[in-house]
Tab-separated table of N, CA and C in Angstrom:
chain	number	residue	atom	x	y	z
P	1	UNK	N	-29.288	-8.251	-17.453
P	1	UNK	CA	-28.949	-7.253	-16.443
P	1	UNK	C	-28.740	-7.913	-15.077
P	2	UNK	N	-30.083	-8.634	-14.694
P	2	UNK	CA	-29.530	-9.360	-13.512
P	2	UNK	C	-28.702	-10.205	-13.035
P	3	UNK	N	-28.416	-11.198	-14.391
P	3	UNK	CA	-27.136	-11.688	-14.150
P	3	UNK	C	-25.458	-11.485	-14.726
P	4	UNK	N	-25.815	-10.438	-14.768
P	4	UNK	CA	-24.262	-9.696	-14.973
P	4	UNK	C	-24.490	-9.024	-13.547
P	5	UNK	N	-25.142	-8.879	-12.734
P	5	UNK	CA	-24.992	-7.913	-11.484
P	5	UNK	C	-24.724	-9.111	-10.954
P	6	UNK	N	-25.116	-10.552	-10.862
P	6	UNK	CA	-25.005	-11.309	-9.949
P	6	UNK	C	-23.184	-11.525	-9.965
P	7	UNK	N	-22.501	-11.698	-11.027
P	7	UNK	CA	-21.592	-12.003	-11.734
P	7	UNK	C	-20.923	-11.086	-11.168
P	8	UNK	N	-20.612	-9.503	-11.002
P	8	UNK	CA	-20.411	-8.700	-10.346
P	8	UNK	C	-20.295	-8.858	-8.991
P	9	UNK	N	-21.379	-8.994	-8.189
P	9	UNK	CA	-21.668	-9.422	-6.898
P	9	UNK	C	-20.466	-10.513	-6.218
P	10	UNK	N	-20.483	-11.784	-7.589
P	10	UNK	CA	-19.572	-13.246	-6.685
P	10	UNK	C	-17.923	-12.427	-7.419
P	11	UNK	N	-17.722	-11.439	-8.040
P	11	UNK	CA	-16.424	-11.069	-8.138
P	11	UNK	C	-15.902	-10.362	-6.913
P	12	UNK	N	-17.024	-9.246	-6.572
P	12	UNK	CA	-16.679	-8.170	-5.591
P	12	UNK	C	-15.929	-9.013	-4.345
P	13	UNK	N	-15.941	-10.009	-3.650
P	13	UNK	CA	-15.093	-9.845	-2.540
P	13	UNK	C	-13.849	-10.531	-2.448
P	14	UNK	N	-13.402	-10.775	-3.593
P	14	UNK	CA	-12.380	-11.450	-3.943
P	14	UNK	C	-11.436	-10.196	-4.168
P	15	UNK	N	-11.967	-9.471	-5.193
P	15	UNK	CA	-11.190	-8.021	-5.713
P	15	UNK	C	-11.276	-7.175	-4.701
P	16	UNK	N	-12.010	-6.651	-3.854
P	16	UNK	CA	-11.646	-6.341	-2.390
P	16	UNK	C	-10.437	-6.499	-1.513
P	17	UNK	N	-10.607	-8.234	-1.903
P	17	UNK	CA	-8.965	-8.520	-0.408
P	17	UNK	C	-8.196	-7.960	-1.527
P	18	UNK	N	-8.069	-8.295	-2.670
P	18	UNK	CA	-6.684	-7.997	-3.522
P	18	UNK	C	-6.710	-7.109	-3.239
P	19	UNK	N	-7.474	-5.791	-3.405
P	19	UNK	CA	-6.941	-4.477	-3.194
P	19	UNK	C	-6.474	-4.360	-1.728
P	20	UNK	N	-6.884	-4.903	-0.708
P	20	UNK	CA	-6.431	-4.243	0.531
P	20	UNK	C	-5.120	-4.910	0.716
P	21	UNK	N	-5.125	-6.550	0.401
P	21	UNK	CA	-3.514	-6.702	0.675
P	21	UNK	C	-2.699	-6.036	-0.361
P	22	UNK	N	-2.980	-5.452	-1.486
P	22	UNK	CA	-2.104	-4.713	-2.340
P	22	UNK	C	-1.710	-2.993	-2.000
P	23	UNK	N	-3.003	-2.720	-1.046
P	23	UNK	CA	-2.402	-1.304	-0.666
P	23	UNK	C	-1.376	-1.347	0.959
P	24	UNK	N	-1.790	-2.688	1.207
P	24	UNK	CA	-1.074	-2.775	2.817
P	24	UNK	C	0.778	-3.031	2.467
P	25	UNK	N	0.716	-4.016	1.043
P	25	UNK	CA	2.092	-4.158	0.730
P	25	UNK	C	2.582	-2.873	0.101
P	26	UNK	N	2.042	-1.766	-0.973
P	26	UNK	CA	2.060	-0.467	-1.179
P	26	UNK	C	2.571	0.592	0.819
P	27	UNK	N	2.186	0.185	1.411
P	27	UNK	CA	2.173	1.078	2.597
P	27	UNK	C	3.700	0.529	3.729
P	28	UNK	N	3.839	-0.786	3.240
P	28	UNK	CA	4.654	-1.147	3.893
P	28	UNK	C	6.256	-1.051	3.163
P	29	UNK	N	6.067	-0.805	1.845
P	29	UNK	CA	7.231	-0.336	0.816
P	29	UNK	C	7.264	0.920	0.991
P	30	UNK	N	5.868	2.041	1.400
P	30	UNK	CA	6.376	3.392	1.173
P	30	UNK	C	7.291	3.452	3.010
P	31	UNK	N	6.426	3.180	3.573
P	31	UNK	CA	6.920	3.366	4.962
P	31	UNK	C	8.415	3.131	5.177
P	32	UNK	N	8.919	2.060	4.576
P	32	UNK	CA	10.353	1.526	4.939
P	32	UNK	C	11.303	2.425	3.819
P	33	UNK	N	10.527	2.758	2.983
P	33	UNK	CA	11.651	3.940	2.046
P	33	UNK	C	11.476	5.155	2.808
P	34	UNK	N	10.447	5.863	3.258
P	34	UNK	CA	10.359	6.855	3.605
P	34	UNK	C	11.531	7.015	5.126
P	35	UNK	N	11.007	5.775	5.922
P	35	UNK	CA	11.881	5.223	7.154
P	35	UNK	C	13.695	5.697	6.663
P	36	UNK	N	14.255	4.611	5.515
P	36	UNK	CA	14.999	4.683	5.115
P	36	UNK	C	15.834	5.560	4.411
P	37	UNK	N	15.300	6.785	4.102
P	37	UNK	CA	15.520	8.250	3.499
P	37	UNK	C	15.349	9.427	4.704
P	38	UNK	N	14.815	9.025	5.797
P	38	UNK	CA	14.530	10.000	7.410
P	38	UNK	C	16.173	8.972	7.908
P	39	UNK	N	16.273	8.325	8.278
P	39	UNK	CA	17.324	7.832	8.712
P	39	UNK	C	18.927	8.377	8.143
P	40	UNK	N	18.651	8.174	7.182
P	40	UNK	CA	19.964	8.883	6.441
P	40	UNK	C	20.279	10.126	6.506
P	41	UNK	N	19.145	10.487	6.324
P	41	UNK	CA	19.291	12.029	6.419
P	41	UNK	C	19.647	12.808	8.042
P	42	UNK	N	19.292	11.835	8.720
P	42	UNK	CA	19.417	12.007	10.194
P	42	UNK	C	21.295	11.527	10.440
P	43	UNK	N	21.152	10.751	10.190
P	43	UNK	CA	23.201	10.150	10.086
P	43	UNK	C	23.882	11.666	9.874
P	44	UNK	N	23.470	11.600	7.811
P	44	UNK	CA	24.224	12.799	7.600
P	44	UNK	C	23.809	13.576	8.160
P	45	UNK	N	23.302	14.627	8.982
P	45	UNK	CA	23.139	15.320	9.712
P	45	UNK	C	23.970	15.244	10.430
P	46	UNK	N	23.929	14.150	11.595
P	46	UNK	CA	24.969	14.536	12.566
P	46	UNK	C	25.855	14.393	12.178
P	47	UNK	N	26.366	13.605	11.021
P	47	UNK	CA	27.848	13.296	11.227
P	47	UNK	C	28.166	14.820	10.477
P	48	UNK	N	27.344	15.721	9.411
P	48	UNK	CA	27.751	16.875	9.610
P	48	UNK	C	28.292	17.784	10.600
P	49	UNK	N	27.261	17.951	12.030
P	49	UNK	CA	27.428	18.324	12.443
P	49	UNK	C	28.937	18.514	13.379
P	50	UNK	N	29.311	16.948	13.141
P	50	UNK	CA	30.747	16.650	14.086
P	50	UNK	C	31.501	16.899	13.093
């Protein structure tokens, strides 16, 4: 028991960064599609409008 928790323990902060640089690259793909789908939609808009 205790050393499967220790084992646990020297994994945890490794799998940590992975997750945070994996949700920061997740956030920076949604942002630039989302960016990229508001933009367009803003074009066609005006150029509707004219």
């Amino acid at each position: 028991m205790t050393e499967q928790k220790k084992k646990e323990l020297k994994k945890a902060p490794k799998n940590n960064m992975n997750k945070k640089i994996f949700i920061q690259i997740l956030k920076t793909i949604l942002f630039s599609v989302i960016g990229g789908a508001l933009g367009s939609l803003i074009t066609f808009y005006f150029m509707s409008k004219l």
